[in-house]
Amino acid sequence: MAATSQPHQATYDAIVIGAGIQGSFTAYHLAQRHRSTLLLEQFILPHSRGSSHGQSRIIRSAYAQVPYARMMPDCFRLWQQLEAEAGTSLYRRTGLVMLGPVGHPELVACQRSLGTDEVLDAAMVAKRFPGLRLQPGEAAVWDSTGGVLFADRALRAVQDVFRRHGGTLRDGEKVLRIDPGAVLAVTTTAGVYRASRLIITAGAWTGAFVAPLGLRLPLQPLRINVCYWKEKKPETPSVGRDSPCFISTPLSEAPHGIYGLPSLEYPGLVKVCYHHGSPTDPEERDRVPTGDNHPNLTRLSSLVSSYLPGLEPQPAVVETCLYTNTPDEDFILDRHPKFSNIIIGAGFSGHGFKLAPMVGKLLCELSLGEEPSHDMSPFAITRFPGVVQATL
């Protein structure tokens, strides 16, 4: 779809591999800086094979990790900028409830990131949000900036604006080979492209791309269940479309936490998911796991019954998505240790979509040799020992 309407060119200032939300924002920022940019995607667009598809993602200011909390004001500003450029709405403000055990370090850190002393106990939550029931010993923090990003619409918008700035998007082209050098060569199923800089944002496929370049990044793709739950009484206030988003810290019954969004994709169905999944090969993500996903669904059904009693206890729709996790669940945003004109953005660990406008800007800045807008040390490749191979 995207490739056929654009002229063929062999040489660019920059090539970006992977047209998910991170790669698309990287290409967008490069094009805004008047760099001729090629954005390559192996699948025909739109597709649901990676991590950027679907109608909704959570956006929030509350973050336990300081680097992300510092980025979020810039992210909100850049999302608003894209809305203005694309002439479309990409965000619906619902507010967000961050919940967890009283005094949990993550909950306290989120409270600190919001600059608030207010903590909601279970009774206060029940009064303000009747559809959400906290358990004994739990509390919540309210993030009034939280809401829903319209994910598919956002991805189309950033790609459209990228092309409007002169960028080239070629889908249905699988990258076969990367030859490093001062001028890199990228061979695809359709031809050979050259550029002085390359940015790899290939999601679950990133590890396979960088291995021939001498890197063994600790990236683990996970197959995630994306679950939608039916309201027991349709259009109940604070259960369906009018409810806030919520996120939990790790819980005893859900060590990776759960999250939920109001009814959007399917009328009368609320999105509630467990923030973890089963290891998978992205090439074989449709192969049904042999039993190892059932415990997550059982756990989630029990949590829905406890925390969201207005929903049916079994999911009405179960879809899948991919996470690509690092061991510490922090991103990789860095130059290749041996080839400084190859930039890698990876390991977004299921929480990167909201941060994509800033991630794209940082990857753009790295590729152009500019001073990054934020401290990059938390995202360095070298925090993982033994990732650089001795020889290529």
mmCIF file with all atom_site columns, N, CA and C in Angstrom, residues 197-263:
data_model
loop_
_atom_site.group_PDB
_atom_site.id
_atom_site.type_symbol
_atom_site.label_atom_id
_atom_site.label_alt_id
_atom_site.label_comp_id
_atom_site.label_asym_id
_atom_site.label_entity_id
_atom_site.label_seq_id
_atom_site.pdbx_PDB_ins_code
_atom_site.Cartn_x
_atom_site.Cartn_y
_atom_site.Cartn_z
_atom_site.occupancy
_atom_site.B_iso_or_equiv
_atom_site.pdbx_formal_charge
_atom_site.auth_seq_id
_atom_site.auth_comp_id
_atom_site.auth_asym_id
_atom_site.auth_atom_id
_atom_site.pdbx_PDB_model_num
ATOM 1   N N  . ARG A 1 197 ? 23.521  6.606   7.712  1.00 0.00 ? 197 ARG A N  1
ATOM 2   C CA . ARG A 1 197 ? 23.110  6.238   9.070  1.00 0.00 ? 197 ARG A CA 1
ATOM 3   C C  . ARG A 1 197 ? 21.922  5.271   8.987  1.00 0.00 ? 197 ARG A C  1
ATOM 4   N N  . LEU A 1 198 ? 21.872  4.376   9.962  1.00 0.00 ? 198 LEU A N  1
ATOM 5   C CA . LEU A 1 198 ? 20.828  3.352   10.023 1.00 0.00 ? 198 LEU A CA 1
ATOM 6   C C  . LEU A 1 198 ? 20.284  3.291   11.439 1.00 0.00 ? 198 LEU A C  1
ATOM 7   N N  . ILE A 1 199 ? 18.971  3.245   11.555 1.00 0.00 ? 199 ILE A N  1
ATOM 8   C CA . ILE A 1 199 ? 18.321  3.075   12.854 1.00 0.00 ? 199 ILE A CA 1
ATOM 9   C C  . ILE A 1 199 ? 17.486  1.800   12.794 1.00 0.00 ? 199 ILE A C  1
ATOM 10  N N  . ILE A 1 200 ? 17.740  0.892   13.733 1.00 0.00 ? 200 ILE A N  1
ATOM 11  C CA . ILE A 1 200 ? 17.029  -0.387  13.782 1.00 0.00 ? 200 ILE A CA 1
ATOM 12  C C  . ILE A 1 200 ? 16.005  -0.334  14.905 1.00 0.00 ? 200 ILE A C  1
ATOM 13  N N  . THR A 1 201 ? 14.738  -0.381  14.536 1.00 0.00 ? 201 THR A N  1
ATOM 14  C CA . THR A 1 201 ? 13.618  -0.389  15.492 1.00 0.00 ? 201 THR A CA 1
ATOM 15  C C  . THR A 1 201 ? 12.662  -1.502  15.069 1.00 0.00 ? 201 THR A C  1
ATOM 16  N N  . ALA A 1 202 ? 13.153  -2.711  15.078 1.00 0.00 ? 202 ALA A N  1
ATOM 17  C CA . ALA A 1 202 ? 12.441  -3.837  14.486 1.00 0.00 ? 202 ALA A CA 1
ATOM 18  C C  . ALA A 1 202 ? 11.709  -4.697  15.502 1.00 0.00 ? 202 ALA A C  1
ATOM 19  N N  . GLY A 1 203 ? 11.496  -4.169  16.702 1.00 0.00 ? 203 GLY A N  1
ATOM 20  C CA . GLY A 1 203 ? 10.703  -4.904  17.681 1.00 0.00 ? 203 GLY A CA 1
ATOM 21  C C  . GLY A 1 203 ? 11.276  -6.269  17.981 1.00 0.00 ? 203 GLY A C  1
ATOM 22  N N  . ALA A 1 204 ? 10.419  -7.277  17.930 1.00 0.00 ? 204 ALA A N  1
ATOM 23  C CA . ALA A 1 204 ? 10.818  -8.640  18.279 1.00 0.00 ? 204 ALA A CA 1
ATOM 24  C C  . ALA A 1 204 ? 11.834  -9.230  17.317 1.00 0.00 ? 204 ALA A C  1
ATOM 25  N N  . TRP A 1 205 ? 12.037  -8.608  16.170 1.00 0.00 ? 205 TRP A N  1
ATOM 26  C CA . TRP A 1 205 ? 13.000  -9.075  15.178 1.00 0.00 ? 205 TRP A CA 1
ATOM 27  C C  . TRP A 1 205 ? 14.375  -8.415  15.345 1.00 0.00 ? 205 TRP A C  1
ATOM 28  N N  . THR A 1 206 ? 14.517  -7.497  16.289 1.00 0.00 ? 206 THR A N  1
ATOM 29  C CA . THR A 1 206 ? 15.759  -6.747  16.428 1.00 0.00 ? 206 THR A CA 1
ATOM 30  C C  . THR A 1 206 ? 16.954  -7.647  16.722 1.00 0.00 ? 206 THR A C  1
ATOM 31  N N  . GLY A 1 207 ? 16.763  -8.614  17.614 1.00 0.00 ? 207 GLY A N  1
ATOM 32  C CA . GLY A 1 207 ? 17.861  -9.499  17.954 1.00 0.00 ? 207 GLY A CA 1
ATOM 33  C C  . GLY A 1 207 ? 18.438  -10.192 16.745 1.00 0.00 ? 207 GLY A C  1
ATOM 34  N N  . ALA A 1 208 ? 17.583  -10.639 15.834 1.00 0.00 ? 208 ALA A N  1
ATOM 35  C CA . ALA A 1 208 ? 18.045  -11.328 14.631 1.00 0.00 ? 208 ALA A CA 1
ATOM 36  C C  . ALA A 1 208 ? 18.797  -10.377 13.702 1.00 0.00 ? 208 ALA A C  1
ATOM 37  N N  . PHE A 1 209 ? 18.425  -9.101  13.690 1.00 0.00 ? 209 PHE A N  1
ATOM 38  C CA . PHE A 1 209 ? 19.116  -8.133  12.831 1.00 0.00 ? 209 PHE A CA 1
ATOM 39  C C  . PHE A 1 209 ? 20.503  -7.795  13.354 1.00 0.00 ? 209 PHE A C  1
ATOM 40  N N  . VAL A 1 210 ? 20.646  -7.667  14.672 1.00 0.00 ? 210 VAL A N  1
ATOM 41  C CA . VAL A 1 210 ? 21.922  -7.201  15.204 1.00 0.00 ? 210 VAL A CA 1
ATOM 42  C C  . VAL A 1 210 ? 22.913  -8.333  15.462 1.00 0.00 ? 210 VAL A C  1
ATOM 43  N N  . ALA A 1 211 ? 22.459  -9.584  15.501 1.00 0.00 ? 211 ALA A N  1
ATOM 44  C CA . ALA A 1 211 ? 23.379  -10.700 15.730 1.00 0.00 ? 211 ALA A CA 1
ATOM 45  C C  . ALA A 1 211 ? 24.478  -10.762 14.660 1.00 0.00 ? 211 ALA A C  1
ATOM 46  N N  . PRO A 1 212 ? 24.161  -10.628 13.359 1.00 0.00 ? 212 PRO A N  1
ATOM 47  C CA . PRO A 1 212 ? 25.237  -10.631 12.359 1.00 0.00 ? 212 PRO A CA 1
ATOM 48  C C  . PRO A 1 212 ? 26.153  -9.410  12.459 1.00 0.00 ? 212 PRO A C  1
ATOM 49  N N  . LEU A 1 213 ? 25.734  -8.384  13.218 1.00 0.00 ? 213 LEU A N  1
ATOM 50  C CA . LEU A 1 213 ? 26.547  -7.187  13.415 1.00 0.00 ? 213 LEU A CA 1
ATOM 51  C C  . LEU A 1 213 ? 27.356  -7.259  14.711 1.00 0.00 ? 213 LEU A C  1
ATOM 52  N N  . GLY A 1 214 ? 27.424  -8.442  15.310 1.00 0.00 ? 214 GLY A N  1
ATOM 53  C CA . GLY A 1 214 ? 28.279  -8.651  16.469 1.00 0.00 ? 214 GLY A CA 1
ATOM 54  C C  . GLY A 1 214 ? 27.650  -8.358  17.810 1.00 0.00 ? 214 GLY A C  1
ATOM 55  N N  . LEU A 1 215 ? 26.317  -8.308  17.884 1.00 0.00 ? 215 LEU A N  1
ATOM 56  C CA . LEU A 1 215 ? 25.648  -8.032  19.146 1.00 0.00 ? 215 LEU A CA 1
ATOM 57  C C  . LEU A 1 215 ? 24.709  -9.176  19.518 1.00 0.00 ? 215 LEU A C  1
ATOM 58  N N  . ARG A 1 216 ? 24.754  -9.549  20.784 1.00 0.00 ? 216 ARG A N  1
ATOM 59  C CA . ARG A 1 216 ? 23.796  -10.522 21.319 1.00 0.00 ? 216 ARG A CA 1
ATOM 60  C C  . ARG A 1 216 ? 22.990  -9.819  22.408 1.00 0.00 ? 216 ARG A C  1
ATOM 61  N N  . LEU A 1 217 ? 21.980  -9.112  21.995 1.00 0.00 ? 217 LEU A N  1
ATOM 62  C CA . LEU A 1 217 ? 21.194  -8.353  22.955 1.00 0.00 ? 217 LEU A CA 1
ATOM 63  C C  . LEU A 1 217 ? 20.251  -9.282  23.723 1.00 0.00 ? 217 LEU A C  1
ATOM 64  N N  . PRO A 1 218 ? 20.085  -9.050  25.026 1.00 0.00 ? 218 PRO A N  1
ATOM 65  C CA . PRO A 1 218 ? 19.208  -9.910  25.837 1.00 0.00 ? 218 PRO A CA 1
ATOM 66  C C  . PRO A 1 218 ? 17.740  -9.514  25.663 1.00 0.00 ? 218 PRO A C  1
ATOM 67  N N  . LEU A 1 219 ? 17.209  -9.759  24.487 1.00 0.00 ? 219 LEU A N  1
ATOM 68  C CA . LEU A 1 219 ? 15.836  -9.407  24.166 1.00 0.00 ? 219 LEU A CA 1
ATOM 69  C C  . LEU A 1 219 ? 14.988  -10.671 24.141 1.00 0.00 ? 219 LEU A C  1
ATOM 70  N N  . GLN A 1 220 ? 13.888  -10.659 24.892 1.00 0.00 ? 220 GLN A N  1
ATOM 71  C CA . GLN A 1 220 ? 12.988  -11.815 24.936 1.00 0.00 ? 220 GLN A CA 1
ATOM 72  C C  . GLN A 1 220 ? 11.609  -11.429 24.436 1.00 0.00 ? 220 GLN A C  1
ATOM 73  N N  . PRO A 1 221 ? 11.228  -11.859 23.221 1.00 0.00 ? 221 PRO A N  1
ATOM 74  C CA . PRO A 1 221 ? 9.846   -11.627 22.779 1.00 0.00 ? 221 PRO A CA 1
ATOM 75  C C  . PRO A 1 221 ? 8.870   -12.466 23.599 1.00 0.00 ? 221 PRO A C  1
ATOM 76  N N  . LEU A 1 222 ? 7.760   -11.847 23.964 1.00 0.00 ? 222 LEU A N  1
ATOM 77  C CA . LEU A 1 222 ? 6.707   -12.518 24.721 1.00 0.00 ? 222 LEU A CA 1
ATOM 78  C C  . LEU A 1 222 ? 5.403   -12.416 23.958 1.00 0.00 ? 222 LEU A C  1
ATOM 79  N N  . ARG A 1 223 ? 4.648   -13.495 23.967 1.00 0.00 ? 223 ARG A N  1
ATOM 80  C CA . ARG A 1 223 ? 3.299   -13.518 23.388 1.00 0.00 ? 223 ARG A CA 1
ATOM 81  C C  . ARG A 1 223 ? 2.318   -13.155 24.494 1.00 0.00 ? 223 ARG A C  1
ATOM 82  N N  . ILE A 1 224 ? 1.616   -12.035 24.306 1.00 0.00 ? 224 ILE A N  1
ATOM 83  C CA . ILE A 1 224 ? 0.749   -11.483 25.343 1.00 0.00 ? 224 ILE A CA 1
ATOM 84  C C  . ILE A 1 224 ? -0.716  -11.707 24.977 1.00 0.00 ? 224 ILE A C  1
ATOM 85  N N  . ASN A 1 225 ? -1.502  -12.107 25.975 1.00 0.00 ? 225 ASN A N  1
ATOM 86  C CA . ASN A 1 225 ? -2.954  -12.157 25.786 1.00 0.00 ? 225 ASN A CA 1
ATOM 87  C C  . ASN A 1 225 ? -3.553  -10.776 26.019 1.00 0.00 ? 225 ASN A C  1
ATOM 88  N N  . VAL A 1 226 ? -4.270  -10.276 25.032 1.00 0.00 ? 226 VAL A N  1
ATOM 89  C CA . VAL A 1 226 ? -4.992  -9.007  25.151 1.00 0.00 ? 226 VAL A CA 1
ATOM 90  C C  . VAL A 1 226 ? -6.466  -9.367  25.299 1.00 0.00 ? 226 VAL A C  1
ATOM 91  N N  . CYS A 1 227 ? -7.028  -9.129  26.494 1.00 0.00 ? 227 CYS A N  1
ATOM 92  C CA . CYS A 1 227 ? -8.339  -9.673  26.846 1.00 0.00 ? 227 CYS A CA 1
ATOM 93  C C  . CYS A 1 227 ? -9.387  -8.572  26.997 1.00 0.00 ? 227 CYS A C  1
ATOM 94  N N  . TYR A 1 228 ? -10.594 -8.875  26.558 1.00 0.00 ? 228 TYR A N  1
ATOM 95  C CA . TYR A 1 228 ? -11.730 -7.955  26.646 1.00 0.00 ? 228 TYR A CA 1
ATOM 96  C C  . TYR A 1 228 ? -12.859 -8.660  27.386 1.00 0.00 ? 228 TYR A C  1
ATOM 97  N N  . TRP A 1 229 ? -13.466 -7.928  28.347 1.00 0.00 ? 229 TRP A N  1
ATOM 98  C CA . TRP A 1 229 ? -14.410 -8.511  29.288 1.00 0.00 ? 229 TRP A CA 1
ATOM 99  C C  . TRP A 1 229 ? -15.755 -7.816  29.170 1.00 0.00 ? 229 TRP A C  1
ATOM 100 N N  . LYS A 1 230 ? -16.811 -8.590  29.162 1.00 0.00 ? 230 LYS A N  1
ATOM 101 C CA . LYS A 1 230 ? -18.155 -8.057  28.976 1.00 0.00 ? 230 LYS A CA 1
ATOM 102 C C  . LYS A 1 230 ? -18.711 -7.484  30.277 1.00 0.00 ? 230 LYS A C  1
ATOM 103 N N  . GLU A 1 231 ? -19.384 -6.339  30.153 1.00 0.00 ? 231 GLU A N  1
ATOM 104 C CA . GLU A 1 231 ? -20.068 -5.759  31.303 1.00 0.00 ? 231 GLU A CA 1
ATOM 105 C C  . GLU A 1 231 ? -21.292 -6.616  31.652 1.00 0.00 ? 231 GLU A C  1
ATOM 106 N N  . LYS A 1 232 ? -21.489 -6.863  32.938 1.00 0.00 ? 232 LYS A N  1
ATOM 107 C CA . LYS A 1 232 ? -22.664 -7.617  33.368 1.00 0.00 ? 232 LYS A CA 1
ATOM 108 C C  . LYS A 1 232 ? -23.946 -6.831  33.081 1.00 0.00 ? 232 LYS A C  1
ATOM 109 N N  . LYS A 1 233 ? -23.891 -5.525  33.327 1.00 0.00 ? 233 LYS A N  1
ATOM 110 C CA . LYS A 1 233 ? -25.000 -4.634  33.006 1.00 0.00 ? 233 LYS A CA 1
ATOM 111 C C  . LYS A 1 233 ? -24.472 -3.587  32.032 1.00 0.00 ? 233 LYS A C  1
ATOM 112 N N  . PRO A 1 234 ? -24.860 -3.657  30.756 1.00 0.00 ? 234 PRO A N  1
ATOM 113 C CA . PRO A 1 234 ? -24.309 -2.734  29.760 1.00 0.00 ? 234 PRO A CA 1
ATOM 114 C C  . PRO A 1 234 ? -24.455 -1.276  30.166 1.00 0.00 ? 234 PRO A C  1
ATOM 115 N N  . GLU A 1 235 ? -23.400 -0.510  29.850 1.00 0.00 ? 235 GLU A N  1
ATOM 116 C CA . GLU A 1 235 ? -23.356 0.938   30.060 1.00 0.00 ? 235 GLU A CA 1
ATOM 117 C C  . GLU A 1 235 ? -23.501 1.324   31.534 1.00 0.00 ? 235 GLU A C  1
ATOM 118 N N  . THR A 1 236 ? -23.019 0.453   32.420 1.00 0.00 ? 236 THR A N  1
ATOM 119 C CA . THR A 1 236 ? -22.989 0.798   33.830 1.00 0.00 ? 236 THR A CA 1
ATOM 120 C C  . THR A 1 236 ? -21.972 1.912   34.054 1.00 0.00 ? 236 THR A C  1
ATOM 121 N N  . PRO A 1 237 ? -22.332 3.002   34.743 1.00 0.00 ? 237 PRO A N  1
ATOM 122 C CA . PRO A 1 237 ? -21.365 4.069   35.008 1.00 0.00 ? 237 PRO A CA 1
ATOM 123 C C  . PRO A 1 237 ? -20.127 3.535   35.732 1.00 0.00 ? 237 PRO A C  1
ATOM 124 N N  . SER A 1 238 ? -18.968 4.037   35.353 1.00 0.00 ? 238 SER A N  1
ATOM 125 C CA . SER A 1 238 ? -17.678 3.696   35.956 1.00 0.00 ? 238 SER A CA 1
ATOM 126 C C  . SER A 1 238 ? -17.274 2.249   35.715 1.00 0.00 ? 238 SER A C  1
ATOM 127 N N  . VAL A 1 239 ? -17.909 1.577   34.795 1.00 0.00 ? 239 VAL A N  1
ATOM 128 C CA . VAL A 1 239 ? -17.473 0.241   34.407 1.00 0.00 ? 239 VAL A CA 1
ATOM 129 C C  . VAL A 1 239 ? -17.056 0.230   32.944 1.00 0.00 ? 239 VAL A C  1
ATOM 130 N N  . GLY A 1 240 ? -17.824 0.811   32.075 1.00 0.00 ? 240 GLY A N  1
ATOM 131 C CA . GLY A 1 240 ? -17.565 0.739   30.643 1.00 0.00 ? 240 GLY A CA 1
ATOM 132 C C  . GLY A 1 240 ? -16.795 1.925   30.117 1.00 0.00 ? 240 GLY A C  1
ATOM 133 N N  . ARG A 1 241 ? -17.387 2.607   29.142 1.00 0.00 ? 241 ARG A N  1
ATOM 134 C CA . ARG A 1 241 ? -16.707 3.680   28.432 1.00 0.00 ? 241 ARG A CA 1
ATOM 135 C C  . ARG A 1 241 ? -16.303 4.837   29.349 1.00 0.00 ? 241 ARG A C  1
ATOM 136 N N  . ASP A 1 242 ? -17.058 5.074   30.420 1.00 0.00 ? 242 ASP A N  1
ATOM 137 C CA . ASP A 1 242 ? -16.804 6.227   31.276 1.00 0.00 ? 242 ASP A CA 1
ATOM 138 C C  . ASP A 1 242 ? -15.824 5.937   32.410 1.00 0.00 ? 242 ASP A C  1
ATOM 139 N N  . SER A 1 243 ? -15.297 4.732   32.481 1.00 0.00 ? 243 SER A N  1
ATOM 140 C CA . SER A 1 243 ? -14.384 4.404   33.569 1.00 0.00 ? 243 SER A CA 1
ATOM 141 C C  . SER A 1 243 ? -12.986 4.942   33.282 1.00 0.00 ? 243 SER A C  1
ATOM 142 N N  . PRO A 1 244 ? -12.174 5.136   34.312 1.00 0.00 ? 244 PRO A N  1
ATOM 143 C CA . PRO A 1 244 ? -10.786 5.546   34.086 1.00 0.00 ? 244 PRO A CA 1
ATOM 144 C C  . PRO A 1 244 ? -9.926  4.353   33.676 1.00 0.00 ? 244 PRO A C  1
ATOM 145 N N  . CYS A 1 245 ? -8.738  4.639   33.183 1.00 0.00 ? 245 CYS A N  1
ATOM 146 C CA . CYS A 1 245 ? -7.739  3.591   33.045 1.00 0.00 ? 245 CYS A CA 1
ATOM 147 C C  . CYS A 1 245 ? -7.213  3.232   34.442 1.00 0.00 ? 245 CYS A C  1
ATOM 148 N N  . PHE A 1 246 ? -6.605  2.064   34.547 1.00 0.00 ? 246 PHE A N  1
ATOM 149 C CA . PHE A 1 246 ? -5.939  1.722   35.805 1.00 0.00 ? 246 PHE A CA 1
ATOM 150 C C  . PHE A 1 246 ? -4.720  0.862   35.520 1.00 0.00 ? 246 PHE A C  1
ATOM 151 N N  . ILE A 1 247 ? -3.769  0.937   36.437 1.00 0.00 ? 247 ILE A N  1
ATOM 152 C CA . ILE A 1 247 ? -2.568  0.102   36.401 1.00 0.00 ? 247 ILE A CA 1
ATOM 153 C C  . ILE A 1 247 ? -2.271  -0.300  37.835 1.00 0.00 ? 247 ILE A C  1
ATOM 154 N N  . SER A 1 248 ? -1.840  -1.537  38.021 1.00 0.00 ? 248 SER A N  1
ATOM 155 C CA . SER A 1 248 ? -1.437  -1.960  39.359 1.00 0.00 ? 248 SER A CA 1
ATOM 156 C C  . SER A 1 248 ? 0.078   -2.112  39.425 1.00 0.00 ? 248 SER A C  1
ATOM 157 N N  . THR A 1 249 ? 0.624   -1.922  40.601 1.00 0.00 ? 249 THR A N  1
ATOM 158 C CA . THR A 1 249 ? 1.973   -2.383  40.879 1.00 0.00 ? 249 THR A CA 1
ATOM 159 C C  . THR A 1 249 ? 1.928   -3.910  40.930 1.00 0.00 ? 249 THR A C  1
ATOM 160 N N  . PRO A 1 250 ? 3.070   -4.575  41.012 1.00 0.00 ? 250 PRO A N  1
ATOM 161 C CA . PRO A 1 250 ? 3.029   -6.026  41.224 1.00 0.00 ? 250 PRO A CA 1
ATOM 162 C C  . PRO A 1 250 ? 2.199   -6.375  42.461 1.00 0.00 ? 250 PRO A C  1
ATOM 163 N N  . LEU A 1 251 ? 1.371   -7.404  42.301 1.00 0.00 ? 251 LEU A N  1
ATOM 164 C CA . LEU A 1 251 ? 0.504   -7.879  43.376 1.00 0.00 ? 251 LEU A CA 1
ATOM 165 C C  . LEU A 1 251 ? 0.883   -9.318  43.715 1.00 0.00 ? 251 LEU A C  1
ATOM 166 N N  . SER A 1 252 ? 0.479   -9.760  44.883 1.00 0.00 ? 252 SER A N  1
ATOM 167 C CA . SER A 1 252 ? 0.808   -11.133 45.259 1.00 0.00 ? 252 SER A CA 1
ATOM 168 C C  . SER A 1 252 ? 0.226   -12.136 44.265 1.00 0.00 ? 252 SER A C  1
ATOM 169 N N  . GLU A 1 253 ? -0.991  -11.820 43.749 1.00 0.00 ? 253 GLU A N  1
ATOM 170 C CA . GLU A 1 253 ? -1.641  -12.718 42.772 1.00 0.00 ? 253 GLU A CA 1
ATOM 171 C C  . GLU A 1 253 ? -1.200  -12.432 41.341 1.00 0.00 ? 253 GLU A C  1
ATOM 172 N N  . ALA A 1 254 ? -0.524  -11.285 41.119 1.00 0.00 ? 254 ALA A N  1
ATOM 173 C CA . ALA A 1 254 ? -0.106  -10.882 39.768 1.00 0.00 ? 254 ALA A CA 1
ATOM 174 C C  . ALA A 1 254 ? 1.241   -10.184 39.876 1.00 0.00 ? 254 ALA A C  1
ATOM 175 N N  . PRO A 1 255 ? 2.328   -10.953 39.941 1.00 0.00 ? 255 PRO A N  1
ATOM 176 C CA . PRO A 1 255 ? 3.643   -10.360 40.194 1.00 0.00 ? 255 PRO A CA 1
ATOM 177 C C  . PRO A 1 255 ? 4.126   -9.397  39.112 1.00 0.00 ? 255 PRO A C  1
ATOM 178 N N  . HIS A 1 256 ? 3.489   -9.415  37.947 1.00 0.00 ? 256 HIS A N  1
ATOM 179 C CA . HIS A 1 256 ? 3.862   -8.464  36.890 1.00 0.00 ? 256 HIS A CA 1
ATOM 180 C C  . HIS A 1 256 ? 2.850   -7.325  36.748 1.00 0.00 ? 256 HIS A C  1
ATOM 181 N N  . GLY A 1 257 ? 1.809   -7.338  37.554 1.00 0.00 ? 257 GLY A N  1
ATOM 182 C CA . GLY A 1 257 ? 0.826   -6.267  37.498 1.00 0.00 ? 257 GLY A CA 1
ATOM 183 C C  . GLY A 1 257 ? -0.231  -6.490  36.435 1.00 0.00 ? 257 GLY A C  1
ATOM 184 N N  . ILE A 1 258 ? -1.334  -5.747  36.549 1.00 0.00 ? 258 ILE A N  1
ATOM 185 C CA . ILE A 1 258 ? -2.407  -5.780  35.559 1.00 0.00 ? 258 ILE A CA 1
ATOM 186 C C  . ILE A 1 258 ? -2.718  -4.340  35.160 1.00 0.00 ? 258 ILE A C  1
ATOM 187 N N  . TYR A 1 259 ? -3.429  -4.203  34.057 1.00 0.00 ? 259 TYR A N  1
ATOM 188 C CA . TYR A 1 259 ? -3.842  -2.868  33.616 1.00 0.00 ? 259 TYR A CA 1
ATOM 189 C C  . TYR A 1 259 ? -5.170  -2.974  32.891 1.00 0.00 ? 259 TYR A C  1
ATOM 190 N N  . GLY A 1 260 ? -5.893  -1.856  32.837 1.00 0.00 ? 260 GLY A N  1
ATOM 191 C CA . GLY A 1 260 ? -7.197  -1.852  32.187 1.00 0.00 ? 260 GLY A CA 1
ATOM 192 C C  . GLY A 1 260 ? -7.506  -0.514  31.544 1.00 0.00 ? 260 GLY A C  1
ATOM 193 N N  . LEU A 1 261 ? -8.320  -0.563  30.492 1.00 0.00 ? 261 LEU A N  1
ATOM 194 C CA . LEU A 1 261 ? -8.758  0.617   29.764 1.00 0.00 ? 261 LEU A CA 1
ATOM 195 C C  . LEU A 1 261 ? -10.267 0.552   29.585 1.00 0.00 ? 261 LEU A C  1
ATOM 196 N N  . PRO A 1 262 ? -10.924 1.696   29.479 1.00 0.00 ? 262 PRO A N  1
ATOM 197 C CA . PRO A 1 262 ? -12.379 1.690   29.293 1.00 0.00 ? 262 PRO A CA 1
ATOM 198 C C  . PRO A 1 262 ? -12.776 1.110   27.939 1.00 0.00 ? 262 PRO A C  1
ATOM 199 N N  . SER A 1 263 ? -14.046 0.808   27.797 1.00 0.00 ? 263 SER A N  1
ATOM 200 C CA . SER A 1 263 ? -14.581 0.232   26.567 1.00 0.00 ? 263 SER A CA 1
ATOM 201 C C  . SER A 1 263 ? -14.295 1.135   25.380 1.00 0.00 ? 263 SER A C  1
#
